[in-house]
CSV table of C-alpha atoms and ligand atoms in Angstrom, one decimal:
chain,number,residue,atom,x,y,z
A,1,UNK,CA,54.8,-37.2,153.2
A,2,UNK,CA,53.2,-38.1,156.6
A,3,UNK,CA,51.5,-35.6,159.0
A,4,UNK,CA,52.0,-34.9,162.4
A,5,UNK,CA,48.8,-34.6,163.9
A,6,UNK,CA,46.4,-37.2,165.2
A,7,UNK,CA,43.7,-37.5,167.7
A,8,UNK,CA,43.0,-39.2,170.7
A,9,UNK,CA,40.1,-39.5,172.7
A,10,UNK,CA,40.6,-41.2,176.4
A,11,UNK,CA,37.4,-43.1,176.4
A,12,UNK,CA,34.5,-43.5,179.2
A,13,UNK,CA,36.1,-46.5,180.6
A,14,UNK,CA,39.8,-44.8,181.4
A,15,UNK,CA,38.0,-41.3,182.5
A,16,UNK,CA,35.6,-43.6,185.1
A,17,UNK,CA,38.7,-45.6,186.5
A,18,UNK,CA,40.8,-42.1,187.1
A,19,UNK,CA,43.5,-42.8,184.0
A,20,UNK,CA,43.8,-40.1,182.7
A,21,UNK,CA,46.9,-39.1,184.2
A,22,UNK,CA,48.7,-41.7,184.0
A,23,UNK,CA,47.4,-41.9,180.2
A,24,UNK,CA,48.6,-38.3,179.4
A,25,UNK,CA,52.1,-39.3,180.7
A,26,UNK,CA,52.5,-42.0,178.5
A,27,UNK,CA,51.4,-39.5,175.6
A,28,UNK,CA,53.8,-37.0,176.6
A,29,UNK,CA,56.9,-38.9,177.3
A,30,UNK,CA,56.7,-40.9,174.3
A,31,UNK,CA,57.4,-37.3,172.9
A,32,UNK,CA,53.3,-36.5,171.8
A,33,UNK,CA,52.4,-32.6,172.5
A,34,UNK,CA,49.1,-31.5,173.3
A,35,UNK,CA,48.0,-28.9,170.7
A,36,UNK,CA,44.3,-29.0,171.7
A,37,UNK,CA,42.4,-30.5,174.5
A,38,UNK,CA,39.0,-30.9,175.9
A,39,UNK,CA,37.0,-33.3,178.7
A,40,UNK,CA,33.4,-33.3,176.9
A,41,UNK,CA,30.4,-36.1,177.0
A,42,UNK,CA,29.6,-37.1,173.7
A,43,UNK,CA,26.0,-36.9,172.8
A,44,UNK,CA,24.0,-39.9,170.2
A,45,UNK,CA,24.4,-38.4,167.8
A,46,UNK,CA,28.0,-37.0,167.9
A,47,UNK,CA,29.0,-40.2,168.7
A,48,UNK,CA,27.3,-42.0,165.9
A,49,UNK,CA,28.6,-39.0,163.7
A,50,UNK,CA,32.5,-39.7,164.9
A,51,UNK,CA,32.0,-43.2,164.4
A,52,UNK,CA,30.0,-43.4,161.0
A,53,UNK,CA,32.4,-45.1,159.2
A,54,UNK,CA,31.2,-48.1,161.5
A,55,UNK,CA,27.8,-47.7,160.9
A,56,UNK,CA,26.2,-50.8,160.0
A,57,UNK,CA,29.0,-52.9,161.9
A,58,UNK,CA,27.6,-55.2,164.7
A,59,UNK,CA,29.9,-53.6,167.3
A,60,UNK,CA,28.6,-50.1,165.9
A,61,UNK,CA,25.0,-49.6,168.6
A,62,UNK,CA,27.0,-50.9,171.4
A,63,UNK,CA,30.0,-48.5,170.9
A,64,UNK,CA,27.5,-45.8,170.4
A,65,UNK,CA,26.3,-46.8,173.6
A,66,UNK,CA,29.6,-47.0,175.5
A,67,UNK,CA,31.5,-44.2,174.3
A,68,UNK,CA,28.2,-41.6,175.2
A,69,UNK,CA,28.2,-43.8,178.6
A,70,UNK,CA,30.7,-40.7,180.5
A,71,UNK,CA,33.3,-38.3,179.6
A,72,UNK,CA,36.0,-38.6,177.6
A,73,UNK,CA,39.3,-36.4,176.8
A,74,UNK,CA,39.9,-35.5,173.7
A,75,UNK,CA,43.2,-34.0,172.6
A,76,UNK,CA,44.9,-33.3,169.2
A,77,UNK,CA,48.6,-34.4,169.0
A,78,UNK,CA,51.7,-33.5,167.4
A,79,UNK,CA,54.9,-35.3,166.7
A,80,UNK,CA,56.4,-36.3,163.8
A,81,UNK,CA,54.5,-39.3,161.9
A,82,UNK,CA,51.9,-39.0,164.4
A,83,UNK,CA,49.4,-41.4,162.9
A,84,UNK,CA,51.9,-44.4,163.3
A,85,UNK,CA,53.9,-43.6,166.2
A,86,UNK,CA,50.7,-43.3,168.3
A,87,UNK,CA,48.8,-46.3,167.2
A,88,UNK,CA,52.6,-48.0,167.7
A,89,UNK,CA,52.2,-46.2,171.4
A,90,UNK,CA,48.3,-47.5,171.7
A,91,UNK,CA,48.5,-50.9,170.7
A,92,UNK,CA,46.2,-53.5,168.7
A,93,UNK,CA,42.7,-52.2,168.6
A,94,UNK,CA,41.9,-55.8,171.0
A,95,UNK,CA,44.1,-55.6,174.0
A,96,UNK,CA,44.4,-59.1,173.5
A,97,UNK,CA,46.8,-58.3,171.1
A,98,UNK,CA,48.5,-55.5,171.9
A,99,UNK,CA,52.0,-55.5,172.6
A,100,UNK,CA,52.9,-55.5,176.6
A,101,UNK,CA,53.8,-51.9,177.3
A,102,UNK,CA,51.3,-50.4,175.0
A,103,UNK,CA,48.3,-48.1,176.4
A,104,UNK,CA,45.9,-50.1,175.6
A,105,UNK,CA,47.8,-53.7,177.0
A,106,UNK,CA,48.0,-51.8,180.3
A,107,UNK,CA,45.0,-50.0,180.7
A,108,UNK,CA,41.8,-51.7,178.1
A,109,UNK,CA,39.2,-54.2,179.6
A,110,UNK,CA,38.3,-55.4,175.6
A,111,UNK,CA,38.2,-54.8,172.3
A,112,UNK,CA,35.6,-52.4,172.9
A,113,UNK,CA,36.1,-50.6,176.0
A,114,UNK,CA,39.9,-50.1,175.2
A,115,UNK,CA,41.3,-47.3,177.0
A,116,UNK,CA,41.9,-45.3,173.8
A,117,UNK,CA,41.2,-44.2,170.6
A,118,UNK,CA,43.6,-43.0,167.6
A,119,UNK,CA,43.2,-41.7,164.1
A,120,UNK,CA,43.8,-44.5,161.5
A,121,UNK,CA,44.9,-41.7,158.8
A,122,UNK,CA,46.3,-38.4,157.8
A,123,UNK,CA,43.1,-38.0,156.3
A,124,UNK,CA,40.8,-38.9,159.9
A,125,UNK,CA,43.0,-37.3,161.7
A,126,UNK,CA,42.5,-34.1,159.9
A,127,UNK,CA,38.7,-35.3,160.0
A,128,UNK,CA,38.2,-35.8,163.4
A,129,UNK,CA,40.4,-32.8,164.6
A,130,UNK,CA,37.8,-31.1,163.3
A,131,UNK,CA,35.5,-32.3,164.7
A,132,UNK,CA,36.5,-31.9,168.0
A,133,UNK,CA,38.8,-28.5,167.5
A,134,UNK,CA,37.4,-24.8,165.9
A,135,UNK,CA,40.4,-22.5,165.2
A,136,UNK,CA,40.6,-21.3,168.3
A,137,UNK,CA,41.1,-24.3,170.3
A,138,UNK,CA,44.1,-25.5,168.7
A,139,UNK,CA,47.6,-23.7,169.4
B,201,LIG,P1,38.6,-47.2,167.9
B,201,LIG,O1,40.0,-47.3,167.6
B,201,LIG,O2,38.1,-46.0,168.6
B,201,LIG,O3,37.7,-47.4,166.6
B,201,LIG,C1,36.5,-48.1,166.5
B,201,LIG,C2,36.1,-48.7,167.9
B,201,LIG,O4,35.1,-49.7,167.8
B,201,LIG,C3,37.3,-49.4,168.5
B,201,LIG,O5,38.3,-48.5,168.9
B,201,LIG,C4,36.5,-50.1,169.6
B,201,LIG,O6,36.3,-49.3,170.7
B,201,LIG,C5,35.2,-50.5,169.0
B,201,LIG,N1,35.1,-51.9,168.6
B,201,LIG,C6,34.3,-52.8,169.2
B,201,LIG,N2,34.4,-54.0,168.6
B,201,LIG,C7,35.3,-53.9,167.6
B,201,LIG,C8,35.8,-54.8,166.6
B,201,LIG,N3,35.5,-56.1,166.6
B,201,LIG,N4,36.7,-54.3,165.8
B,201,LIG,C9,37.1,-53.0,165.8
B,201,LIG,N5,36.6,-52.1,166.7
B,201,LIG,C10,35.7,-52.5,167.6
């Protein structure tokens, strides 16, 4: 059976261009709640922690880079099949590919600043909820 969690983070690039609104609305209407949120800065080494399944790619320094470059929100949420009705909602990790309508076609500059991120499992999402989330940030 699938879960209904996942997690999001609104990356540097959205926060800097003031989309978080309009980001959260597309989250919400497509039927998402918000069972935990926070507006952090990711330090190094969080960063590099969140994304160490990366670790070695080419892309990996530079991400590091970007995503520790501002703010960001992240937010656990819940809906039924989260995990693949939100990366349906998000769109193709390159927006070059994402399908018109999606979060990221509308509102990524490239493959790596791209607007968004979502959990790619049951499992990360679990994972990075904790990450993010102690017990009494979640409701
Ligand atoms: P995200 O879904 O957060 O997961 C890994 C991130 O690495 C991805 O979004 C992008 O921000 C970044 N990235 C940069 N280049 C690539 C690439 N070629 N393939 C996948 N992810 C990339």
């Amino acid at each position: 059976m699938s879960g209904n969690i996942t997690l999001t983070m609104i990356k540097p690039d959205a926060v800097r261009k003031n989309q978080i609104g309009p980001i959260l609305k597309m989250m919400n209407e497509a039927g998402f709640r918000i069972r935990g949120m926070k507006y952090t800065r990711l330090s190094k080494e969080q960063a590099e922690a969140f994304y160490a399944v990366h670790r070695g790619k080419p892309f990996y320094e530079s991400l590091v880079e970007f995503m520790t470059s501002g703010p960001i929100v992240a937010a656990m949420l819940e809906k039924e099949d989260a995990v693949t009705a939100f990366r349906e909602l998000i769109g193709a990790t390159n927006p070059a590919n994402a399908a018109p309508g999606t979060i990221r076609a509308l509102f990524a500059e490239s493959v790596q600043n791209n607007a968004v991120h979502g959990s790619d499992s049951d499992e990360n999402a679990v994972i990075e909820s904790d990450f993010f989330f102690s017990k009494v940030e979640r409701f």
